[in-house]
Short mmCIF file of C-alpha atoms in Angstrom, two decimals:
data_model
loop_
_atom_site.label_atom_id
_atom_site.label_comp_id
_atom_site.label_asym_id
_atom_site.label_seq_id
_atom_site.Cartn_x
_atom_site.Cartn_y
_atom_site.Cartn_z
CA UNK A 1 136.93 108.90 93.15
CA UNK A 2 134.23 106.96 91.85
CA UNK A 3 132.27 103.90 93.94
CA UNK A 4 130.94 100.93 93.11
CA UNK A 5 129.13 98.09 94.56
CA UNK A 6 130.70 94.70 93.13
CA UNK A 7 129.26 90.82 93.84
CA UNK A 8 131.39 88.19 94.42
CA UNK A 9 130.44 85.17 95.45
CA UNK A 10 127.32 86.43 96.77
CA UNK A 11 128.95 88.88 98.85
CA UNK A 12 128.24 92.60 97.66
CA UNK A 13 132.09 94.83 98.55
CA UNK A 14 131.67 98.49 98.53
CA UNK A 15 135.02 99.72 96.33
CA UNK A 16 136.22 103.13 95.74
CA UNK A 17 137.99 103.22 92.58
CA UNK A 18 140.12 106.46 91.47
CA UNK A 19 140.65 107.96 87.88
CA UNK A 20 143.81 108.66 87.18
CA UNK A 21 144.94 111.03 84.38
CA UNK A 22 141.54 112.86 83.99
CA UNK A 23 140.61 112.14 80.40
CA UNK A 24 137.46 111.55 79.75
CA UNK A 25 136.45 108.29 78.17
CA UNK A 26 135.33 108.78 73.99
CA UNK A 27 132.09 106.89 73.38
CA UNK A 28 132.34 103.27 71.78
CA UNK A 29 131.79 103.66 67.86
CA UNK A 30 128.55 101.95 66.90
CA UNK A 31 129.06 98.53 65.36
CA UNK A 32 129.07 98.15 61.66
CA UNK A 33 127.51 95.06 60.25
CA UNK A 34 130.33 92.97 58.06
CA UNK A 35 129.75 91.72 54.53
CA UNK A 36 129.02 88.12 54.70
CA UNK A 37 131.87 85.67 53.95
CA UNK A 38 131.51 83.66 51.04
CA UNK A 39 130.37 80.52 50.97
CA UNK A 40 132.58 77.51 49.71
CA UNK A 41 131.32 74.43 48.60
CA UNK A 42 131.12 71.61 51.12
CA UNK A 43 133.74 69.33 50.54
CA UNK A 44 133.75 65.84 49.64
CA UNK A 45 133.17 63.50 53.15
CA UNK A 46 136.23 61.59 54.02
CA UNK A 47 136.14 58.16 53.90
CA UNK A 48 135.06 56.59 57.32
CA UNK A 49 137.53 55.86 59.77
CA UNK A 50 137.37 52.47 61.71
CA UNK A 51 135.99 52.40 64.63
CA UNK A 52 137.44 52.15 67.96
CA UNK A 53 137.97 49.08 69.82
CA UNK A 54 134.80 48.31 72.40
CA UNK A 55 135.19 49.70 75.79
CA UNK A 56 135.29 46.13 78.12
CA UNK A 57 131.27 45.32 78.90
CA UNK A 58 130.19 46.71 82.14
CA UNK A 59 129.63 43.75 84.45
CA UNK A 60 126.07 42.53 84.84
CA UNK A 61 123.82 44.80 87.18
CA UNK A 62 123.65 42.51 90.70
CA UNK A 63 126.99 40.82 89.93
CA UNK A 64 129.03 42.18 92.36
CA UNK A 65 129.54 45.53 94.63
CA UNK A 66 129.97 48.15 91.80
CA UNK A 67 132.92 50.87 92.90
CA UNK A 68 132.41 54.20 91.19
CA UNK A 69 134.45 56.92 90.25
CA UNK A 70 134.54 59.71 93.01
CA UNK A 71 135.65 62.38 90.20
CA UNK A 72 136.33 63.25 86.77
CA UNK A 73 139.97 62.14 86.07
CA UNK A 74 142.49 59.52 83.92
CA UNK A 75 142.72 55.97 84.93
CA UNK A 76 146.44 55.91 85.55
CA UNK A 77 146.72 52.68 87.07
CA UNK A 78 144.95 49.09 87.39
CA UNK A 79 146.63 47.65 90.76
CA UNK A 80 145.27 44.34 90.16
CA UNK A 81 144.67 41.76 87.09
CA UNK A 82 141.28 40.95 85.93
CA UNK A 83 139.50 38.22 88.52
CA UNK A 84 141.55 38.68 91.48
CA UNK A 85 141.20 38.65 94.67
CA UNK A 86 141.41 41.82 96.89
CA UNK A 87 140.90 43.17 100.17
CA UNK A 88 138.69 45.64 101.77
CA UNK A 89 141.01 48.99 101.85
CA UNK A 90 143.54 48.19 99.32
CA UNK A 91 144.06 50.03 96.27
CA UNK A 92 142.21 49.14 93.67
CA UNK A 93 142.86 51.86 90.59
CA UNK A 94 145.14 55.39 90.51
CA UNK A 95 142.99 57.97 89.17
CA UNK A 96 144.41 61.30 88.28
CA UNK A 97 143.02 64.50 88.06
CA UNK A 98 144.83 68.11 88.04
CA UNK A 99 148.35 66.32 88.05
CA UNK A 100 147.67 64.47 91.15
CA UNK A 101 147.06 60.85 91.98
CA UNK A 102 143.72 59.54 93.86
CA UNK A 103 143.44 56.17 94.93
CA UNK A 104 140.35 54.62 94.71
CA UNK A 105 140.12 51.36 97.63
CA UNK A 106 137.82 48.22 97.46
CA UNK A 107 134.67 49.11 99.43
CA UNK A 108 134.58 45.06 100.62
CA UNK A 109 136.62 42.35 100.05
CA UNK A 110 136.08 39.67 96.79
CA UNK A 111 136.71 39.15 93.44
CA UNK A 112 137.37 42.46 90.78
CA UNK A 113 136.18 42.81 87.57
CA UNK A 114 137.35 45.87 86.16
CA UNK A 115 134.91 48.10 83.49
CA UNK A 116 137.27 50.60 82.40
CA UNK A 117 141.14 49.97 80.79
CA UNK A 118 144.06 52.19 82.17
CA UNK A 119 144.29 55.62 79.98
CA UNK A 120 140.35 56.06 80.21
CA UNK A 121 139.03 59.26 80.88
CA UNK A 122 136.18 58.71 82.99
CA UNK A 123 133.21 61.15 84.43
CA UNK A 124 132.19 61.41 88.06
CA UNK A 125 130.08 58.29 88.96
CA UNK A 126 131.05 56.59 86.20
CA UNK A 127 131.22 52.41 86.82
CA UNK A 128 134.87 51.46 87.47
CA UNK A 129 134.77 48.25 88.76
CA UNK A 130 132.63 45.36 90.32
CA UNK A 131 133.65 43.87 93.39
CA UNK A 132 132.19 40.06 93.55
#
């Protein structure tokens, strides 16, 4: 039997751990240093690729309640069209993260401007929509 002290989580575990079959362990051989790999040329740079279509403008800082993301996730679903009005609690965007669907609600009621298109990945924090 052998012990050990292992960390997990900041919790130290006292564990007993038996050999079995008695054999000792052969030392690790020492590393050898490989031949560098040649070298190819660099090839030619491809021809640029066009770029992607602008993400919608954020809306104007003091226009509006902006609603954030709570995490990172996919935006699955827009529940409502460009300059509608909503109410305070409804659904306002399906995000999903892990396979499972968050809603995100309207902090107050007004007008919505949304800041991000459905199939965005977007980072926690990151500015969904503006509530007017």
């Amino acid at each position: 039997m052998r012990k050990f002290n292992v960390n997990v989580n900041g919790r130290s575990y006292a564990v007993e751990v038996e050999e079995i079959g008695g054999v000792a362990a052969a030392p690790a051989p020492a590393p050898v240093a490989a031949a560098p790999a040649p070298v190819a040329a660099a090839p030619a740079p491809a021809p640029a690729a066009p770029a992607p279509a602008p993400a919608p403008a954020p809306a104007a800082a003091g226009k509006g309640e902006p609603v954030n993301s709570p995490m990172p996730g996919l935006v699955k679903k827009l529940c409502f069209a460009n300059g509608a009005s909503v109410e305070a609690g409804k659904e306002i965007i399906t995000l999903e993260a892990m396979k499972m669907d968050t809603p995100v609600v309207a902090p107050k009621s007004g007008v919505i401007t949304y800041c991000v298109n459905e199939g965005a990945n977007v980072d926690t924090g990151a500015l969904l929509c503006t509530i007017a």
